[in-house]
Amino acid sequence: MKPVVLAGGTGSRLWPKSRAALPKQFLRLTCQLTMLQDTIKRLDGTQIDAPIVICNDAHRFLVAEQLRQEDIKHGGILLEPVGRNTAPAIALAALHASLGGEDPILLVLAADHLISNKAEFHKVIQQAEKLAEQGKLVTFGIVPDSAHIGYGYIKRGNAASAQEVGYDVAQFVEKPNLATAQSYVDSGEYYWNSGMFMFKASRYLEELAKYAPEMLEICKKAIASESSDLEFVRLDADIFSTCPDDSIDYAVMEKTDSACVVPLDAGWSDVGSWSSLWETAEHKDANNNVVIGDAILDGVHNSYINSEQRLISVVGLDDVVVVETKDAVLVAHKDKVQDIKNVVNQLKAEKRPEFEFHREVFRPWGSYDSIDNGTRFQVKRITVKPGEKLSVQMHHHRAEHWIVVAGTAKVTNGEQTLLLSENQSTYIPIGVIHALENPGKIPLELIEVQSGTYLGEDDIVRFSDRYGRVESK
């Protein structure tokens, strides 16, 4: 069995923690692991192959680094040139997994779900595998514990097999209103649609050929064009961009006569909002509050408070969400957190940086934190991991001053090569080609002061780069 982990998406309802450049699947929201790491480590103890991970090109280094941190081996990191929803993404994984002539059973998982009962999850995987071996296309139906209107539902039909656990799918249902959802739960015949699947690679491709042949042909051409870039698998953008945009539910599962549903009752959540993080939190205080970070509460009940950097004080409020990051604060009623997407859309429309980036931005070589800025200056705290190097580059509009705070910096400054240690500095004039490298064994920490007429990140001309980012950014 080969896991396929879908790691695309933006998680906009978890802003300001989740942003376009660092969405929720790469955050530590439910435990000490990121959601991507937790999704894969959840499979420990099962006889399952290394996962195929599918992600956006912009997130490739995040995925690689997070797998490396937990020593997770993978069966390929497939880069989608553009997002085309789940049906094409899974087709790419099925085709890639079949290149050696094999026909593995694929376990399709989202990278941003929570499952608290790992043992039960393993048990249900084994039950589903028997159905997948028989050629069934299995979806996992979550046993509902409430009339939730944020999920689609699956109605079960007859038993899929006399010997195995599972049912034929009678109907897929869109997100209902509250009264309808309650009737579904009361009937005992409906499950939440989890968005997790299991099937043989060949069976999925066969059904896709029946119901979405154009999609399949484009995915085949895209896989035929695949090339390796470091540890990533790249696809031809011109080919894949012509692929129809459709979910696996619409493209295949609602049309095939081989769909079956296996019930799963293992503490599942799609962590789709701040209120769901409140609901699933293991620890609440005496007033039913979830408190993360530095906070003082007085007369507060049933609330979620998450502080990243500074003290938060909340007085006399119930059922609220307060989330603080280095550059933004969210305050919302717990019943209105679904509307956070309206704020995100406004940020995007106004082209505000808070839509895409955090104040601290992660790069394959380390990170930078924009700690101060003004009309013609910007100050960053830069961290370079041991052995890593930034691109050889120059700027048209800004000069830079570098002061080493900790570690050793190897600096290319025009024709000069310098080794700078703690408390030493250098000045990079406008238009001078330069590079920064950490030759040491500990992280390099330095302060960068930029000054000039334009300080945007797109004022970078790269001449060489070990991460394949030679084009201007």
CSV table of C-alpha atoms in Angstrom, one decimal:
chain,number,residue,atom,x,y,z
A,1,MET,CA,0.0,0.0,0.0
A,2,LYS,CA,1.3,3.4,-0.9
A,3,PRO,CA,0.1,6.6,0.8
A,4,VAL,CA,-0.7,9.6,-1.4
A,5,VAL,CA,-0.6,12.8,0.7
A,6,LEU,CA,-2.4,15.8,-0.8
A,7,ALA,CA,-0.5,18.9,0.6
A,8,GLY,CA,-2.0,21.7,-1.5
A,9,GLY,CA,-4.5,24.3,-0.3
A,10,THR,CA,-4.3,27.6,1.6
A,11,GLY,CA,-6.3,27.0,4.8
A,12,SER,CA,-7.6,30.6,4.6
A,13,ARG,CA,-10.1,30.1,7.5
A,14,LEU,CA,-7.2,29.7,9.9
A,15,TRP,CA,-5.7,33.1,9.1
A,16,PRO,CA,-3.7,34.8,10.5
A,17,LYS,CA,-1.6,31.7,11.3
A,18,SER,CA,-2.3,30.1,8.0
A,19,ARG,CA,-1.3,32.1,4.9
A,20,ALA,CA,-0.7,31.5,1.2
A,21,ALA,CA,3.1,31.1,1.7
A,22,LEU,CA,2.7,29.0,4.9
A,23,PRO,CA,-0.7,27.3,5.0
A,24,LYS,CA,-2.1,25.2,7.8
A,25,GLN,CA,-0.7,21.8,6.7
A,26,PHE,CA,2.8,23.1,7.5
A,27,LEU,CA,1.9,24.5,10.9
A,28,ARG,CA,2.0,23.0,14.4
A,29,LEU,CA,-1.6,23.4,15.3
A,30,THR,CA,-2.6,20.2,17.1
A,31,CYS,CA,0.7,18.8,18.5
A,32,GLN,CA,4.4,19.2,18.3
A,33,LEU,CA,4.5,18.0,14.7
A,34,THR,CA,3.2,20.0,11.8
A,35,MET,CA,0.0,18.6,10.3
A,36,LEU,CA,1.9,17.2,7.3
A,37,GLN,CA,4.4,15.4,9.6
A,38,ASP,CA,1.6,14.2,11.8
A,39,THR,CA,-0.4,12.8,8.8
A,40,ILE,CA,2.5,10.7,7.7
A,41,LYS,CA,3.8,9.7,11.2
A,42,ARG,CA,0.2,8.5,12.0
A,43,LEU,CA,1.0,5.6,9.7
A,44,ASP,CA,3.9,4.3,11.8
A,45,GLY,CA,3.3,0.8,12.9
A,46,THR,CA,1.6,-0.2,9.6
A,47,GLN,CA,3.2,-2.1,6.7
A,48,ILE,CA,2.9,0.9,4.3
A,49,ASP,CA,5.3,2.1,1.7
A,50,ALA,CA,7.0,5.6,1.6
A,51,PRO,CA,4.4,8.3,0.7
A,52,ILE,CA,4.0,10.2,-2.5
A,53,VAL,CA,3.5,13.9,-1.5
A,54,ILE,CA,1.7,16.3,-3.9
A,55,CYS,CA,2.2,20.0,-3.3
A,56,ASN,CA,2.3,23.4,-4.9
A,57,ASP,CA,5.7,24.3,-6.5
A,58,ALA,CA,5.9,27.3,-4.1
A,59,HIS,CA,5.8,24.9,-1.1
A,60,ARG,CA,8.4,22.4,-2.3
A,61,PHE,CA,11.1,23.3,0.1
A,62,LEU,CA,8.7,23.4,3.1
A,63,VAL,CA,7.7,19.8,2.3
A,64,ALA,CA,11.2,18.6,1.8
A,65,GLU,CA,12.5,20.2,5.0
A,66,GLN,CA,9.6,19.0,7.1
A,67,LEU,CA,10.1,15.4,5.9
A,68,ARG,CA,13.8,15.7,6.6
A,69,GLN,CA,13.2,17.0,10.1
A,70,GLU,CA,11.3,13.7,11.0
A,71,ASP,CA,13.6,11.5,8.9
A,72,ILE,CA,10.6,10.6,6.7
A,73,LYS,CA,11.5,8.8,3.5
A,74,HIS,CA,9.2,9.5,0.5
A,75,GLY,CA,8.3,8.0,-2.8
A,76,GLY,CA,8.4,11.3,-4.7
A,77,ILE,CA,7.4,14.9,-4.1
A,78,LEU,CA,5.2,15.8,-7.1
A,79,LEU,CA,5.0,19.5,-7.9
A,80,GLU,CA,1.7,20.8,-9.3
A,81,PRO,CA,2.5,23.7,-11.7
A,82,VAL,CA,-1.0,24.9,-11.1
A,83,GLY,CA,-3.8,23.8,-8.8
A,84,ARG,CA,-6.4,21.6,-10.5
A,85,ASN,CA,-8.3,20.1,-7.6
A,86,THR,CA,-8.1,16.5,-6.2
A,87,ALA,CA,-9.1,14.3,-9.2
A,88,PRO,CA,-6.1,15.3,-11.4
A,89,ALA,CA,-3.7,15.3,-8.4
A,90,ILE,CA,-4.7,11.7,-7.5
A,91,ALA,CA,-4.4,10.7,-11.2
A,92,LEU,CA,-0.8,12.1,-11.3
A,93,ALA,CA,0.0,10.0,-8.1
A,94,ALA,CA,-1.6,6.9,-9.6
A,95,LEU,CA,0.3,7.2,-12.9
A,96,HIS,CA,3.6,8.0,-11.1
A,97,ALA,CA,3.2,5.0,-8.8
A,98,SER,CA,2.5,2.8,-11.8
A,99,LEU,CA,5.6,3.8,-13.8
A,100,GLY,CA,7.6,0.7,-12.8
A,101,GLY,CA,4.7,-1.6,-13.9
A,102,GLU,CA,3.4,-2.0,-10.4
A,103,ASP,CA,-0.2,-1.6,-9.3
A,104,PRO,CA,-0.2,-0.5,-5.7
A,105,ILE,CA,-3.2,0.2,-3.5
A,106,LEU,CA,-3.3,3.9,-2.9
A,107,LEU,CA,-4.3,5.4,0.5
A,108,VAL,CA,-5.2,9.0,-0.3
A,109,LEU,CA,-4.9,11.3,2.7
A,110,ALA,CA,-5.2,15.1,3.2
A,111,ALA,CA,-2.2,16.6,4.9
A,112,ASP,CA,-4.3,18.8,7.2
A,113,HIS,CA,-6.6,16.4,9.0
A,114,LEU,CA,-6.5,15.4,12.7
A,115,ILE,CA,-7.1,11.8,13.7
A,116,SER,CA,-6.7,11.2,17.5
A,117,ASN,CA,-7.2,7.5,17.7
A,118,LYS,CA,-4.4,6.0,15.7
A,119,ALA,CA,-5.0,2.4,16.6
A,120,GLU,CA,-8.6,2.6,15.4
A,121,PHE,CA,-7.4,4.3,12.2
A,122,HIS,CA,-5.0,1.4,11.5
A,123,LYS,CA,-7.8,-1.1,12.1
A,124,VAL,CA,-10.1,0.6,9.6
A,125,ILE,CA,-7.3,0.9,7.0
A,126,GLN,CA,-6.9,-2.9,7.2
A,127,GLN,CA,-10.6,-3.4,6.7
A,128,ALA,CA,-10.7,-1.1,3.7
A,129,GLU,CA,-7.7,-2.8,2.1
A,130,LYS,CA,-9.6,-6.0,1.6
A,131,LEU,CA,-12.3,-4.1,-0.3
A,132,ALA,CA,-9.7,-2.3,-2.4
A,133,GLU,CA,-8.2,-5.6,-3.3
A,134,GLN,CA,-11.6,-6.6,-4.7
A,135,GLY,CA,-11.6,-3.6,-7.0
A,136,LYS,CA,-13.7,-1.3,-4.9
A,137,LEU,CA,-13.1,2.5,-4.7
A,138,VAL,CA,-13.3,3.1,-1.0
A,139,THR,CA,-14.1,6.3,0.7
A,140,PHE,CA,-13.9,6.7,4.5
A,141,GLY,CA,-17.1,7.9,6.1
A,142,ILE,CA,-16.8,9.6,9.5
A,143,VAL,CA,-19.4,8.5,12.1
A,144,PRO,CA,-21.0,11.8,12.9
A,145,ASP,CA,-21.2,13.0,16.5
A,146,SER,CA,-23.3,16.1,15.7
A,147,ALA,CA,-25.4,17.7,12.9
A,148,HIS,CA,-22.5,19.5,11.3
A,149,ILE,CA,-23.4,21.7,8.3
A,150,GLY,CA,-19.8,22.2,7.2
A,151,TYR,CA,-19.4,18.8,5.7
A,152,GLY,CA,-20.8,16.8,2.9
A,153,TYR,CA,-22.5,13.5,3.7
A,154,ILE,CA,-22.5,10.0,2.4
A,155,LYS,CA,-25.5,7.8,2.6
A,156,ARG,CA,-24.7,4.1,2.9
A,157,GLY,CA,-26.5,1.4,1.0
A,158,ASN,CA,-26.3,-2.4,1.2
A,159,ALA,CA,-23.3,-4.2,2.7
A,160,ALA,CA,-20.5,-4.1,0.2
A,161,SER,CA,-19.3,-7.6,1.0
A,162,ALA,CA,-20.7,-10.4,3.2
A,163,GLN,CA,-17.2,-10.9,4.7
A,164,GLU,CA,-15.9,-7.3,5.0
A,165,VAL,CA,-16.9,-4.1,6.9
A,166,GLY,CA,-18.3,-1.5,4.5
A,167,TYR,CA,-21.3,-0.5,2.5
A,168,ASP,CA,-22.1,0.4,-1.1
A,169,VAL,CA,-22.5,4.2,-1.5
A,170,ALA,CA,-26.1,5.0,-2.0
A,171,GLN,CA,-25.7,8.8,-2.4
A,172,PHE,CA,-23.3,11.7,-2.0
A,173,VAL,CA,-25.0,14.7,-0.5
A,174,GLU,CA,-23.8,18.3,-0.5
A,175,LYS,CA,-23.5,20.3,2.7
A,176,PRO,CA,-27.0,20.4,4.2
A,177,ASN,CA,-28.9,22.9,6.3
A,178,LEU,CA,-29.1,22.2,10.1
A,179,ALA,CA,-32.5,20.5,10.0
A,180,THR,CA,-31.5,18.2,7.2
A,181,ALA,CA,-28.2,17.4,8.8
A,182,GLN,CA,-30.0,16.5,12.0
A,183,SER,CA,-32.3,14.1,10.1
A,184,TYR,CA,-29.2,12.5,8.6
A,185,VAL,CA,-27.6,12.0,12.0
A,186,ASP,CA,-30.8,10.7,13.5
A,187,SER,CA,-31.2,8.1,10.7
A,188,GLY,CA,-27.9,6.4,11.4
A,189,GLU,CA,-27.4,5.9,7.6
A,190,TYR,CA,-25.2,8.9,6.9
A,191,TYR,CA,-21.5,9.7,7.4
A,192,TRP,CA,-19.5,12.8,7.0
A,193,ASN,CA,-17.5,12.8,3.8
A,194,SER,CA,-13.8,12.8,5.0
A,195,GLY,CA,-12.1,13.3,1.6
A,196,MET,CA,-9.9,10.2,2.3
A,197,PHE,CA,-9.9,7.3,-0.1
A,198,MET,CA,-8.4,3.9,-0.9
A,199,PHE,CA,-8.2,2.0,-4.2
A,200,LYS,CA,-5.9,0.2,-6.6
A,201,ALA,CA,-4.1,2.7,-8.9
A,202,SER,CA,-5.3,0.8,-11.9
A,203,ARG,CA,-9.0,0.9,-10.8
A,204,TYR,CA,-8.9,4.7,-10.2
A,205,LEU,CA,-7.4,5.2,-13.7
A,206,GLU,CA,-10.0,2.8,-15.3
A,207,GLU,CA,-12.9,4.8,-13.7
A,208,LEU,CA,-11.3,8.1,-14.7
A,209,ALA,CA,-11.0,6.8,-18.3
A,210,LYS,CA,-14.8,6.2,-18.2
A,211,TYR,CA,-16.0,9.4,-16.7
A,212,ALA,CA,-13.2,12.0,-17.3
A,213,PRO,CA,-11.1,10.8,-20.3
A,214,GLU,CA,-9.8,14.2,-21.2
A,215,MET,CA,-8.5,14.7,-17.7
A,216,LEU,CA,-6.7,11.3,-17.8
A,217,GLU,CA,-5.1,11.9,-21.1
A,218,ILE,CA,-3.7,15.3,-20.0
A,219,CYS,CA,-2.4,13.7,-16.8
A,220,LYS,CA,-0.7,11.0,-18.8
A,221,LYS,CA,1.0,13.6,-21.0
A,222,ALA,CA,2.1,15.5,-17.9
A,223,ILE,CA,3.6,12.4,-16.3
A,224,ALA,CA,5.3,11.5,-19.6
A,225,SER,CA,7.0,14.9,-19.4
A,226,GLU,CA,8.1,14.6,-15.8
A,227,SER,CA,11.7,15.5,-14.8
A,228,SER,CA,13.7,15.4,-11.6
A,229,ASP,CA,14.8,18.6,-9.9
A,230,LEU,CA,16.8,17.8,-6.7
A,231,GLU,CA,14.3,15.5,-4.9
A,232,PHE,CA,11.3,16.9,-6.7
A,233,VAL,CA,9.3,15.6,-9.7
A,234,ARG,CA,8.4,18.4,-12.0
A,235,LEU,CA,5.7,18.4,-14.7
A,236,ASP,CA,5.2,20.4,-17.9
A,237,ALA,CA,3.2,23.5,-16.9
A,238,ASP,CA,1.8,24.1,-20.3
A,239,ILE,CA,0.4,20.6,-20.5
A,240,PHE,CA,-1.0,20.4,-17.0
A,241,SER,CA,-2.6,23.9,-17.1
A,242,THR,CA,-5.0,22.6,-19.8
A,243,CYS,CA,-6.3,19.9,-17.4
A,244,PRO,CA,-10.0,20.3,-16.2
A,245,ASP,CA,-10.4,21.4,-12.6
A,246,ASP,CA,-12.5,18.9,-10.7
A,247,SER,CA,-12.7,17.0,-7.4
A,248,ILE,CA,-12.5,13.2,-7.1
A,249,ASP,CA,-16.1,13.2,-5.8
A,250,TYR,CA,-17.5,14.9,-8.9
A,251,ALA,CA,-15.2,13.4,-11.4
A,252,VAL,CA,-15.4,9.7,-10.3
A,253,MET,CA,-16.9,8.8,-6.9
A,254,GLU,CA,-20.4,10.1,-7.6
A,255,LYS,CA,-20.5,8.3,-11.0
A,256,THR,CA,-18.8,5.0,-10.4
A,257,ASP,CA,-20.8,1.8,-9.5
A,258,SER,CA,-17.8,0.6,-7.5
A,259,ALA,CA,-17.8,3.1,-4.7
A,260,CYS,CA,-18.2,1.9,-1.2
A,261,VAL,CA,-17.9,3.6,2.2
A,262,VAL,CA,-16.1,2.3,5.3
A,263,PRO,CA,-17.1,3.9,8.6
A,264,LEU,CA,-14.4,5.6,10.6
A,265,ASP,CA,-14.8,6.6,14.2
A,266,ALA,CA,-11.3,7.7,15.3
A,267,GLY,CA,-11.5,11.3,16.5
A,268,TRP,CA,-11.4,12.8,13.0
A,269,SER,CA,-11.5,16.5,12.3
A,270,ASP,CA,-10.6,18.5,9.1
A,271,VAL,CA,-9.3,21.3,11.4
A,272,GLY,CA,-11.2,23.6,9.1
A,273,SER,CA,-11.6,26.6,11.5
A,274,TRP,CA,-10.5,28.0,14.8
A,275,SER,CA,-13.7,26.7,16.4
A,276,SER,CA,-12.8,23.2,15.4
A,277,LEU,CA,-9.4,23.6,17.1
A,278,TRP,CA,-11.3,24.6,20.2
A,279,GLU,CA,-13.6,21.6,19.9
A,280,THR,CA,-10.8,19.1,19.4
A,281,ALA,CA,-8.3,20.5,22.0
A,282,GLU,CA,-7.4,18.0,24.7
A,283,HIS,CA,-6.9,20.6,27.5
A,284,LYS,CA,-9.4,23.3,28.5
A,285,ASP,CA,-9.3,25.4,31.7
A,286,ALA,CA,-12.1,25.5,34.3
A,287,ASN,CA,-14.1,27.9,32.2
A,288,ASN,CA,-13.8,25.7,29.1
A,289,ASN,CA,-11.2,28.0,27.4
A,290,VAL,CA,-8.3,26.8,25.3
A,291,VAL,CA,-5.3,29.0,26.0
A,292,ILE,CA,-2.0,28.8,24.0
A,293,GLY,CA,0.8,31.2,24.8
A,294,ASP,CA,0.9,34.1,27.2
A,295,ALA,CA,-2.7,35.2,28.2
A,296,ILE,CA,-4.6,36.5,31.2
A,297,LEU,CA,-8.3,35.9,31.2
A,298,ASP,CA,-11.0,37.4,33.5
A,299,GLY,CA,-14.6,36.3,33.2
A,300,VAL,CA,-14.0,34.5,29.9
A,301,HIS,CA,-15.8,31.3,28.9
A,302,ASN,CA,-15.8,28.8,26.0
A,303,SER,CA,-13.1,30.7,24.1
A,304,TYR,CA,-9.9,30.0,22.1
A,305,ILE,CA,-6.9,32.3,22.8
A,306,ASN,CA,-3.7,31.8,20.9
A,307,SER,CA,-0.7,34.2,21.6
A,308,GLU,CA,2.4,33.9,19.5
A,309,GLN,CA,4.6,36.8,20.7
A,310,ARG,CA,3.0,39.1,23.3
A,311,LEU,CA,0.6,39.1,26.3
A,312,ILE,CA,-3.1,38.9,25.4
A,313,SER,CA,-5.6,40.1,28.0
A,314,VAL,CA,-9.3,39.2,27.5
A,315,VAL,CA,-12.0,40.4,29.9
A,316,GLY,CA,-15.7,39.5,30.2
A,317,LEU,CA,-16.2,37.8,26.8
A,318,ASP,CA,-17.6,34.4,26.0
A,319,ASP,CA,-17.4,32.3,22.8
A,320,VAL,CA,-14.6,34.3,21.2
A,321,VAL,CA,-11.5,33.5,19.2
A,322,VAL,CA,-8.4,35.7,19.7
A,323,VAL,CA,-5.3,34.8,17.6
A,324,GLU,CA,-2.1,36.9,17.7
A,325,THR,CA,0.9,36.7,15.4
A,326,LYS,CA,3.9,39.0,14.9
A,327,ASP,CA,2.1,41.2,12.5
A,328,ALA,CA,-1.7,40.6,12.8
A,329,VAL,CA,-4.4,40.0,15.4
A,330,LEU,CA,-7.8,38.2,14.8
A,331,VAL,CA,-10.8,38.7,17.1
A,332,ALA,CA,-13.9,36.8,16.1
A,333,HIS,CA,-17.0,35.3,17.6
A,334,LYS,CA,-16.6,31.5,17.7
A,335,ASP,CA,-19.8,31.1,15.6
A,336,LYS,CA,-18.6,33.4,12.9
A,337,VAL,CA,-15.1,32.0,12.2
A,338,GLN,CA,-16.2,30.7,8.8
A,339,ASP,CA,-16.4,34.3,7.7
A,340,ILE,CA,-12.7,34.8,8.2
A,341,LYS,CA,-12.3,34.0,4.5
A,342,ASN,CA,-14.0,37.4,3.8
A,343,VAL,CA,-11.1,39.1,5.5
A,344,VAL,CA,-8.6,37.0,3.6
A,345,ASN,CA,-10.3,37.9,0.3
A,346,GLN,CA,-10.1,41.6,1.2
A,347,LEU,CA,-6.4,41.3,2.0
A,348,LYS,CA,-5.8,39.6,-1.3
A,349,ALA,CA,-7.8,42.2,-3.2
A,350,GLU,CA,-5.8,45.0,-1.6
A,351,LYS,CA,-2.6,43.1,-2.3
A,352,ARG,CA,-1.5,43.3,1.4
A,353,PRO,CA,1.5,41.2,2.3
A,354,GLU,CA,-0.5,39.7,5.3
A,355,PHE,CA,-2.4,37.7,2.7
A,356,GLU,CA,0.6,35.7,1.6
A,357,PHE,CA,3.5,36.1,4.0
A,358,HIS,CA,4.1,36.1,7.7
A,359,ARG,CA,6.6,38.6,9.1
A,360,GLU,CA,9.0,35.7,9.4
A,361,VAL,CA,9.5,34.0,6.0
A,362,PHE,CA,11.0,30.6,5.6
A,363,ARG,CA,13.4,29.8,2.8
A,364,PRO,CA,15.3,26.6,1.9
A,365,TRP,CA,18.5,28.1,3.4
A,366,GLY,CA,16.8,29.3,6.6
A,367,SER,CA,14.6,32.3,7.4
A,368,TYR,CA,14.3,36.1,7.6
A,369,ASP,CA,12.2,38.1,10.0
A,370,SER,CA,11.4,41.7,9.0
A,371,ILE,CA,11.7,43.3,12.4
A,372,ASP,CA,11.4,47.0,11.4
A,373,ASN,CA,10.8,49.1,8.3
A,374,GLY,CA,10.2,52.7,7.2
A,375,THR,CA,10.0,54.8,4.1
A,376,ARG,CA,13.5,54.1,2.8
A,377,PHE,CA,14.8,51.4,5.2
A,378,GLN,CA,14.1,47.8,6.4
A,379,VAL,CA,15.7,45.8,9.1
A,380,LYS,CA,15.7,41.9,8.9
A,381,ARG,CA,17.0,39.2,11.3
A,382,ILE,CA,18.4,36.5,9.0
A,383,THR,CA,19.1,32.9,10.1
A,384,VAL,CA,21.2,30.7,7.8
A,385,LYS,CA,21.3,27.0,8.5
A,386,PRO,CA,24.7,25.3,8.8
A,387,GLY,CA,26.2,24.5,5.4
A,388,GLU,CA,23.6,26.5,3.5
A,389,LYS,CA,24.1,29.4,1.0
A,390,LEU,CA,21.9,32.1,-0.4
A,391,SER,CA,21.9,32.7,-4.1
A,392,VAL,CA,24.6,34.8,-5.8
A,393,GLN,CA,22.6,38.0,-6.4
A,394,MET,CA,22.5,41.7,-6.8
A,395,HIS,CA,20.0,44.6,-6.3
A,396,HIS,CA,19.2,47.6,-8.5
A,397,HIS,CA,17.6,49.8,-5.8
A,398,ARG,CA,19.0,49.0,-2.4
A,399,ALA,CA,22.2,48.7,-0.4
A,400,GLU,CA,22.7,46.3,2.5
A,401,HIS,CA,24.6,46.4,5.8
A,402,TRP,CA,25.2,43.0,7.4
A,403,ILE,CA,26.2,42.6,11.1
A,404,VAL,CA,27.0,39.1,12.4
A,405,VAL,CA,25.3,38.3,15.7
A,406,ALA,CA,26.2,34.6,16.1
A,407,GLY,CA,28.1,32.1,14.0
A,408,THR,CA,30.4,32.6,11.0
A,409,ALA,CA,29.5,34.2,7.7
A,410,LYS,CA,31.3,33.6,4.4
A,411,VAL,CA,30.5,36.7,2.3
A,412,THR,CA,31.1,37.3,-1.3
A,413,ASN,CA,31.1,41.1,-1.8
A,414,GLY,CA,32.0,42.0,-5.3
A,415,GLU,CA,35.6,40.7,-5.9
A,416,GLN,CA,36.2,40.1,-2.2
A,417,THR,CA,35.5,37.0,-0.2
A,418,LEU,CA,35.3,37.6,3.6
A,419,LEU,CA,34.9,35.5,6.7
A,420,LEU,CA,33.0,37.4,9.3
A,421,SER,CA,32.5,36.4,13.0
A,422,GLU,CA,30.4,37.8,15.8
A,423,ASN,CA,30.2,41.6,15.9
A,424,GLN,CA,31.9,42.0,12.5
A,425,SER,CA,30.1,43.6,9.6
A,426,THR,CA,30.2,44.5,5.9
A,427,TYR,CA,28.5,46.9,3.5
A,428,ILE,CA,27.0,45.8,0.1
A,429,PRO,CA,26.6,48.8,-2.3
A,430,ILE,CA,23.8,49.0,-4.8
A,431,GLY,CA,24.5,46.9,-7.9
A,432,VAL,CA,27.3,44.8,-6.4
A,433,ILE,CA,27.1,41.1,-6.9
A,434,HIS,CA,27.1,39.3,-3.5
A,435,ALA,CA,26.4,36.1,-1.7
A,436,LEU,CA,26.0,34.8,1.9
A,437,GLU,CA,27.0,31.4,3.2
A,438,ASN,CA,27.2,29.6,6.5
A,439,PRO,CA,30.4,27.5,6.5
A,440,GLY,CA,30.0,26.6,10.3
A,441,LYS,CA,28.4,24.0,12.4
A,442,ILE,CA,25.9,26.3,14.2
A,443,PRO,CA,23.2,28.6,12.7
A,444,LEU,CA,24.4,31.9,11.4
A,445,GLU,CA,22.4,34.9,12.8
A,446,LEU,CA,22.9,38.3,11.4
A,447,ILE,CA,21.1,41.7,11.2
A,448,GLU,CA,20.6,43.1,7.7
A,449,VAL,CA,19.8,46.8,7.3
A,450,GLN,CA,18.5,47.7,3.8
A,451,SER,CA,18.4,51.2,2.5
A,452,GLY,CA,17.2,52.5,-0.8
A,453,THR,CA,14.4,53.7,-3.0
A,454,TYR,CA,12.7,50.3,-3.3
A,455,LEU,CA,12.9,47.4,-0.9
A,456,GLY,CA,10.6,44.8,-2.4
A,457,GLU,CA,11.6,41.1,-2.5
A,458,ASP,CA,11.3,41.2,-6.3
A,459,ASP,CA,14.4,43.5,-6.5
A,460,ILE,CA,16.6,40.4,-6.7
A,461,VAL,CA,18.6,39.3,-9.8
A,462,ARG,CA,19.9,35.8,-9.2
A,463,PHE,CA,23.0,34.6,-11.1
A,464,SER,CA,23.3,31.2,-9.5
A,465,ASP,CA,21.4,29.3,-6.9
A,466,ARG,CA,21.7,25.8,-5.5
A,467,TYR,CA,17.9,25.6,-5.1
A,468,GLY,CA,17.0,26.2,-8.7
A,469,ARG,CA,15.7,29.7,-8.3
A,470,VAL,CA,17.8,31.5,-10.9
A,471,GLU,CA,14.9,33.5,-12.3
A,472,SER,CA,14.2,37.0,-10.8
A,473,LYS,CA,11.9,37.0,-7.8
